[in-house]
Amino acid sequence: MKSWSIGIIGLAGLAATVGAAYSSPEALLAVAVLTAAGVGIGWPHFLGIPAKKTLAALIALPGIGSAVAATYLPAPGFLDWTPGFMAAGVMAVFVMQLIRGTGQAQRLESTLGSSAGVMLSCLGAGWIACSRFNGVREMLLVAAISSAIALMAGLIRWPDRIVAPLGIVGAGLAGPLAGLVFSDIAVLPAALVGVVVGAVLVSFRRLVILRGESLNLAAALGMGLGPVSAVGSLAYFIDKLLIY
């Protein structure tokens, strides 16, 4: 698949998350579960590591657990269980690599890459926390609009030295604009969200460029949904630290 398809998948996942957030908690949970499953299935394919099916389960299950916990834990501890799920997932990855035995191919790459996948999968619970925080979804919408701008900038087939600053600046400007139009969020927190979100998303675009190979559908799915998953927790913590 072409690299631009990753941006399309990310935009679709982002649209599904926002739509579900304004629908019902159960719908948002379903989207979060599907996102975690998509990251789990696709991340090993993007890394090109062995034991893809087993690692898919070890990456996806902690993310699903984090999403369920974020949906039903009482406020304000929406993400209290997320570090535990991350730790359990990383330990499971290490145990799985030990079971594979010495001399197996790409053990170090599998361990480190899969651990990163576990964290990406679990960070998706931040979208749920962001939606539930104080009963408002203003920061969720600001983060989503900034993410959409950065993802659309990534679709432009220009050199990365041009697209990366464009994505960061565009997201940084879209954040305050979205905050002014759709909410009463102050300009500074909205701009910070936009810049951070833009930097994260263009960094993932750089990973795709450095890989330098065409991706299959599973790899594009994991790479498209992974950064979108991470943005949820970033938006939640910035919302919590700078606004309330």
CSV table of N, CA, C and O in Angstrom, one decimal, residues 121-202:
chain,number,residue,atom,x,y,z
A,121,SER,N,-0.8,1.1,22.2
A,121,SER,CA,-2.2,0.5,22.4
A,121,SER,C,-2.9,1.0,23.6
A,121,SER,O,-4.1,1.3,23.6
A,122,CYS,N,-2.1,1.0,24.7
A,122,CYS,CA,-2.7,1.4,26.0
A,122,CYS,C,-3.0,2.9,26.0
A,122,CYS,O,-4.0,3.4,26.7
A,123,LEU,N,-2.2,3.7,25.4
A,123,LEU,CA,-2.5,5.2,25.4
A,123,LEU,C,-3.8,5.6,24.7
A,123,LEU,O,-4.3,6.7,25.0
A,124,GLY,N,-4.4,4.7,24.0
A,124,GLY,CA,-5.7,5.0,23.4
A,124,GLY,C,-6.8,5.2,24.4
A,124,GLY,O,-7.8,5.9,24.1
A,125,ALA,N,-6.6,4.7,25.6
A,125,ALA,CA,-7.6,4.9,26.6
A,125,ALA,C,-7.7,6.4,27.0
A,125,ALA,O,-8.7,6.8,27.6
A,126,GLY,N,-6.7,7.2,26.6
A,126,GLY,CA,-6.7,8.6,26.9
A,126,GLY,C,-7.9,9.3,26.2
A,126,GLY,O,-8.4,10.3,26.7
A,127,TRP,N,-8.3,8.8,25.1
A,127,TRP,CA,-9.5,9.4,24.4
A,127,TRP,C,-10.7,9.3,25.3
A,127,TRP,O,-11.5,10.2,25.4
A,128,ILE,N,-10.8,8.1,25.9
A,128,ILE,CA,-12.0,7.9,26.8
A,128,ILE,C,-11.9,8.8,28.0
A,128,ILE,O,-12.9,9.5,28.5
A,129,ALA,N,-10.7,8.9,28.6
A,129,ALA,CA,-10.5,9.8,29.8
A,129,ALA,C,-10.7,11.3,29.4
A,129,ALA,O,-11.3,12.0,30.2
A,130,CYS,N,-10.3,11.6,28.2
A,130,CYS,CA,-10.5,13.0,27.8
A,130,CYS,C,-12.0,13.3,27.6
A,130,CYS,O,-12.5,14.4,27.9
A,131,SER,N,-12.7,12.3,27.1
A,131,SER,CA,-14.2,12.5,26.9
A,131,SER,C,-14.9,12.6,28.3
A,131,SER,O,-15.9,13.3,28.4
A,132,ARG,N,-14.5,11.8,29.2
A,132,ARG,CA,-15.1,11.8,30.5
A,132,ARG,C,-14.7,12.9,31.5
A,132,ARG,O,-15.4,13.2,32.4
A,133,PHE,N,-13.6,13.5,31.2
A,133,PHE,CA,-13.0,14.5,32.2
A,133,PHE,C,-13.9,15.7,32.3
A,133,PHE,O,-14.2,16.4,31.4
A,134,ASN,N,-14.4,15.9,33.5
A,134,ASN,CA,-15.3,17.0,33.8
A,134,ASN,C,-16.6,17.0,33.0
A,134,ASN,O,-17.3,18.1,32.9
A,135,GLY,N,-16.9,15.9,32.3
A,135,GLY,CA,-18.1,15.9,31.5
A,135,GLY,C,-18.1,16.7,30.3
A,135,GLY,O,-19.2,16.9,29.7
A,136,VAL,N,-17.0,17.2,29.8
A,136,VAL,CA,-16.9,18.0,28.6
A,136,VAL,C,-15.9,17.4,27.6
A,136,VAL,O,-15.1,16.6,28.0
A,137,ARG,N,-16.1,17.7,26.4
A,137,ARG,CA,-15.3,17.1,25.3
A,137,ARG,C,-14.6,18.1,24.5
A,137,ARG,O,-14.2,17.9,23.4
A,138,GLU,N,-14.3,19.3,25.1
A,138,GLU,CA,-13.8,20.4,24.4
A,138,GLU,C,-12.3,20.1,23.9
A,138,GLU,O,-11.9,20.3,22.8
A,139,MET,N,-11.5,19.6,24.9
A,139,MET,CA,-10.1,19.3,24.5
A,139,MET,C,-10.0,18.2,23.5
A,139,MET,O,-9.1,18.1,22.7
A,140,LEU,N,-10.9,17.2,23.7
A,140,LEU,CA,-11.0,16.1,22.7
A,140,LEU,C,-11.2,16.6,21.3
A,140,LEU,O,-10.5,16.2,20.4
A,141,LEU,N,-12.1,17.6,21.1
A,141,LEU,CA,-12.3,18.1,19.8
A,141,LEU,C,-11.1,19.0,19.3
A,141,LEU,O,-10.8,18.9,18.1
A,142,VAL,N,-10.5,19.7,20.2
A,142,VAL,CA,-9.3,20.5,19.8
A,142,VAL,C,-8.2,19.6,19.4
A,142,VAL,O,-7.6,19.8,18.3
A,143,ALA,N,-8.0,18.5,20.1
A,143,ALA,CA,-6.9,17.6,19.8
A,143,ALA,C,-7.2,16.9,18.5
A,143,ALA,O,-6.3,16.6,17.7
A,144,ALA,N,-8.5,16.5,18.3
A,144,ALA,CA,-8.9,15.8,17.1
A,144,ALA,C,-8.7,16.7,15.8
A,144,ALA,O,-8.2,16.2,14.8
A,145,ILE,N,-9.1,18.0,15.9
A,145,ILE,CA,-8.9,18.9,14.8
A,145,ILE,C,-7.4,19.1,14.5
A,145,ILE,O,-7.0,19.1,13.3
A,146,SER,N,-6.6,19.3,15.5
A,146,SER,CA,-5.2,19.5,15.3
A,146,SER,C,-4.6,18.2,14.7
A,146,SER,O,-3.7,18.3,13.8
A,147,SER,N,-5.0,17.1,15.1
A,147,SER,CA,-4.5,15.8,14.6
A,147,SER,C,-4.9,15.7,13.1
A,147,SER,O,-4.1,15.2,12.3
A,148,ALA,N,-6.1,16.1,12.8
A,148,ALA,CA,-6.6,16.0,11.4
A,148,ALA,C,-5.7,16.9,10.5
A,148,ALA,O,-5.4,16.5,9.4
A,149,ILE,N,-5.4,18.1,10.9
A,149,ILE,CA,-4.6,19.0,10.1
A,149,ILE,C,-3.2,18.4,9.9
A,149,ILE,O,-2.6,18.4,8.8
A,150,ALA,N,-2.6,17.8,11.0
A,150,ALA,CA,-1.3,17.2,10.9
A,150,ALA,C,-1.3,16.0,9.9
A,150,ALA,O,-0.4,15.8,9.1
A,151,LEU,N,-2.4,15.2,10.1
A,151,LEU,CA,-2.5,14.0,9.2
A,151,LEU,C,-2.7,14.4,7.7
A,151,LEU,O,-2.1,13.8,6.8
A,152,MET,N,-3.4,15.4,7.5
A,152,MET,CA,-3.6,15.9,6.1
A,152,MET,C,-2.4,16.5,5.5
A,152,MET,O,-2.1,16.3,4.3
A,153,ALA,N,-1.6,17.2,6.4
A,153,ALA,CA,-0.3,17.7,5.9
A,153,ALA,C,0.6,16.5,5.5
A,153,ALA,O,1.4,16.6,4.5
A,154,GLY,N,0.5,15.4,6.3
A,154,GLY,CA,1.3,14.3,6.0
A,154,GLY,C,1.0,13.6,4.7
A,154,GLY,O,1.8,12.8,4.1
A,155,LEU,N,-0.2,13.9,4.1
A,155,LEU,CA,-0.6,13.3,2.8
A,155,LEU,C,0.1,14.0,1.7
A,155,LEU,O,0.1,13.4,0.6
A,156,ILE,N,0.6,15.2,1.9
A,156,ILE,CA,1.3,15.9,0.8
A,156,ILE,C,2.6,15.2,0.5
A,156,ILE,O,3.4,14.9,1.4
A,157,ARG,N,2.8,14.9,-0.7
A,157,ARG,CA,4.0,14.2,-1.2
A,157,ARG,C,5.2,15.2,-1.5
A,157,ARG,O,5.7,15.3,-2.6
A,158,TRP,N,5.5,15.9,-0.4
A,158,TRP,CA,6.7,16.8,-0.5
A,158,TRP,C,7.8,16.2,0.4
A,158,TRP,O,7.5,15.3,1.2
A,159,PRO,N,9.0,16.7,0.3
A,159,PRO,CA,10.1,16.3,1.2
A,159,PRO,C,9.7,16.5,2.7
A,159,PRO,O,9.0,17.4,3.0
A,160,ASP,N,10.2,15.6,3.5
A,160,ASP,CA,9.9,15.7,4.9
A,160,ASP,C,10.4,17.0,5.6
A,160,ASP,O,9.7,17.4,6.6
A,161,ARG,N,11.4,17.6,5.1
A,161,ARG,CA,11.9,18.8,5.7
A,161,ARG,C,10.9,20.0,5.5
A,161,ARG,O,11.0,21.0,6.2
A,162,ILE,N,10.0,19.8,4.5
A,162,ILE,CA,8.9,20.8,4.3
A,162,ILE,C,7.6,20.4,5.0
A,162,ILE,O,7.0,21.2,5.7
A,163,VAL,N,7.3,19.1,4.9
A,163,VAL,CA,6.0,18.6,5.5
A,163,VAL,C,6.0,18.6,7.0
A,163,VAL,O,5.0,19.0,7.6
A,164,ALA,N,7.2,18.3,7.6
A,164,ALA,CA,7.2,18.2,9.1
A,164,ALA,C,6.9,19.6,9.7
A,164,ALA,O,6.0,19.7,10.6
A,165,PRO,N,7.6,20.7,9.3
A,165,PRO,CA,7.3,22.0,9.9
A,165,PRO,C,5.9,22.4,9.6
A,165,PRO,O,5.2,23.0,10.4
A,166,LEU,N,5.4,22.1,8.3
A,166,LEU,CA,4.1,22.5,7.9
A,166,LEU,C,3.1,21.8,8.8
A,166,LEU,O,2.1,22.4,9.2
A,167,GLY,N,3.3,20.5,9.1
A,167,GLY,CA,2.3,19.8,10.0
A,167,GLY,C,2.3,20.3,11.4
A,167,GLY,O,1.2,20.5,12.0
A,168,ILE,N,3.5,20.6,11.9
A,168,ILE,CA,3.5,21.1,13.3
A,168,ILE,C,2.9,22.5,13.4
A,168,ILE,O,2.1,22.8,14.3
A,169,VAL,N,3.3,23.4,12.5
A,169,VAL,CA,2.7,24.8,12.5
A,169,VAL,C,1.2,24.7,12.2
A,169,VAL,O,0.4,25.4,12.9
A,170,GLY,N,0.8,23.9,11.3
A,170,GLY,CA,-0.6,23.9,10.9
A,170,GLY,C,-1.4,23.4,12.1
A,170,GLY,O,-2.5,23.9,12.4
A,171,ALA,N,-0.9,22.3,12.8
A,171,ALA,CA,-1.6,21.8,14.0
A,171,ALA,C,-1.6,22.8,15.1
A,171,ALA,O,-2.6,23.0,15.8
A,172,GLY,N,-0.5,23.5,15.2
A,172,GLY,CA,-0.4,24.5,16.3
A,172,GLY,C,-1.3,25.7,16.1
A,172,GLY,O,-1.8,26.3,17.1
A,173,LEU,N,-1.6,26.0,14.9
A,173,LEU,CA,-2.6,27.1,14.6
A,173,LEU,C,-4.0,26.6,14.6
A,173,LEU,O,-4.9,27.4,15.0
A,174,ALA,N,-4.2,25.4,14.2
A,174,ALA,CA,-5.6,24.8,14.3
A,174,ALA,C,-6.1,24.6,15.7
A,174,ALA,O,-7.3,24.8,15.9
A,175,GLY,N,-5.2,24.3,16.6
A,175,GLY,CA,-5.6,24.1,18.0
A,175,GLY,C,-6.3,25.4,18.6
A,175,GLY,O,-7.5,25.3,19.0
A,176,PRO,N,-5.6,26.5,18.6
A,176,PRO,CA,-6.3,27.7,19.1
A,176,PRO,C,-7.5,28.1,18.4
A,176,PRO,O,-8.5,28.6,18.9
A,177,LEU,N,-7.5,28.0,17.0
A,177,LEU,CA,-8.7,28.3,16.2
A,177,LEU,C,-9.9,27.4,16.6
A,177,LEU,O,-11.0,27.9,16.8
A,178,ALA,N,-9.6,26.1,16.8
A,178,ALA,CA,-10.7,25.2,17.2
A,178,ALA,C,-11.2,25.6,18.6
A,178,ALA,O,-12.4,25.5,18.9
A,179,GLY,N,-10.2,26.0,19.4
A,179,GLY,CA,-10.6,26.3,20.8
A,179,GLY,C,-11.5,27.6,20.8
A,179,GLY,O,-12.4,27.6,21.6
A,180,LEU,N,-11.2,28.5,20.0
A,180,LEU,CA,-12.0,29.8,20.0
A,180,LEU,C,-13.4,29.5,19.4
A,180,LEU,O,-14.4,30.1,19.8
A,181,VAL,N,-13.4,28.7,18.4
A,181,VAL,CA,-14.7,28.5,17.6
A,181,VAL,C,-15.6,27.5,18.4
A,181,VAL,O,-16.8,27.7,18.5
A,182,PHE,N,-15.0,26.4,18.9
A,182,PHE,CA,-15.9,25.3,19.4
A,182,PHE,C,-15.9,25.3,20.9
A,182,PHE,O,-16.6,24.4,21.5
A,183,SER,N,-15.1,26.0,21.6
A,183,SER,CA,-15.0,25.9,23.1
A,183,SER,C,-14.5,27.2,23.7
A,183,SER,O,-14.3,28.2,22.9
A,184,ASP,N,-14.4,27.2,25.0
A,184,ASP,CA,-13.8,28.4,25.6
A,184,ASP,C,-12.4,28.1,26.2
A,184,ASP,O,-11.9,28.7,27.1
A,185,ILE,N,-11.7,27.1,25.6
A,185,ILE,CA,-10.3,26.8,26.0
A,185,ILE,C,-9.4,28.0,25.7
A,185,ILE,O,-9.5,28.6,24.6
A,186,ALA,N,-8.5,28.3,26.6
A,186,ALA,CA,-7.6,29.4,26.3
A,186,ALA,C,-6.7,29.1,25.2
A,186,ALA,O,-6.4,27.9,24.8
A,187,VAL,N,-6.1,30.1,24.6
A,187,VAL,CA,-5.3,30.0,23.4
A,187,VAL,C,-4.0,29.2,23.7
A,187,VAL,O,-3.6,28.3,22.9
A,188,LEU,N,-3.3,29.5,24.8
A,188,LEU,CA,-2.1,28.8,25.1
A,188,LEU,C,-2.2,27.3,25.2
A,188,LEU,O,-1.4,26.6,24.6
A,189,PRO,N,-3.1,26.8,26.0
A,189,PRO,CA,-3.2,25.3,26.1
A,189,PRO,C,-3.6,24.7,24.8
A,189,PRO,O,-3.1,23.6,24.4
A,190,ALA,N,-4.5,25.4,24.0
A,190,ALA,CA,-4.9,24.8,22.7
A,190,ALA,C,-3.8,24.8,21.8
A,190,ALA,O,-3.6,23.8,21.0
A,191,ALA,N,-2.9,25.9,21.8
A,191,ALA,CA,-1.8,25.9,20.9
A,191,ALA,C,-0.8,24.8,21.3
A,191,ALA,O,-0.2,24.2,20.4
A,192,LEU,N,-0.6,24.6,22.6
A,192,LEU,CA,0.4,23.6,23.0
A,192,LEU,C,-0.1,22.2,22.6
A,192,LEU,O,0.7,21.4,22.1
A,193,VAL,N,-1.4,22.0,22.7
A,193,VAL,CA,-1.9,20.7,22.3
A,193,VAL,C,-1.6,20.5,20.8
A,193,VAL,O,-1.2,19.4,20.3
A,194,GLY,N,-1.9,21.5,20.0
A,194,GLY,CA,-1.7,21.5,18.6
A,194,GLY,C,-0.3,21.2,18.2
A,194,GLY,O,0.0,20.3,17.4
A,195,VAL,N,0.7,21.9,18.8
A,195,VAL,CA,2.1,21.7,18.5
A,195,VAL,C,2.6,20.3,18.9
A,195,VAL,O,3.3,19.6,18.1
A,196,VAL,N,2.2,19.8,20.1
A,196,VAL,CA,2.6,18.5,20.6
A,196,VAL,C,2.0,17.4,19.7
A,196,VAL,O,2.7,16.5,19.3
A,197,VAL,N,0.7,17.5,19.4
A,197,VAL,CA,0.1,16.6,18.5
A,197,VAL,C,0.7,16.5,17.1
A,197,VAL,O,1.0,15.5,16.6
A,198,GLY,N,1.0,17.7,16.6
A,198,GLY,CA,1.6,17.8,15.3
A,198,GLY,C,3.0,17.2,15.3
A,198,GLY,O,3.3,16.4,14.3
A,199,ALA,N,3.8,17.4,16.3
A,199,ALA,CA,5.1,16.8,16.4
A,199,ALA,C,5.1,15.3,16.5
A,199,ALA,O,5.9,14.6,15.8
A,200,VAL,N,4.1,14.8,17.2
A,200,VAL,CA,4.0,13.3,17.3
A,200,VAL,C,3.6,12.7,16.0
A,200,VAL,O,4.2,11.7,15.5
A,201,LEU,N,2.7,13.3,15.3
A,201,LEU,CA,2.2,12.7,14.1
A,201,LEU,C,3.2,12.8,13.0
A,201,LEU,O,3.4,11.8,12.2
A,202,VAL,N,3.9,13.9,12.8
A,202,VAL,CA,4.9,14.0,11.8
A,202,VAL,C,6.1,13.1,12.1
A,202,VAL,O,6.8,12.7,11.2
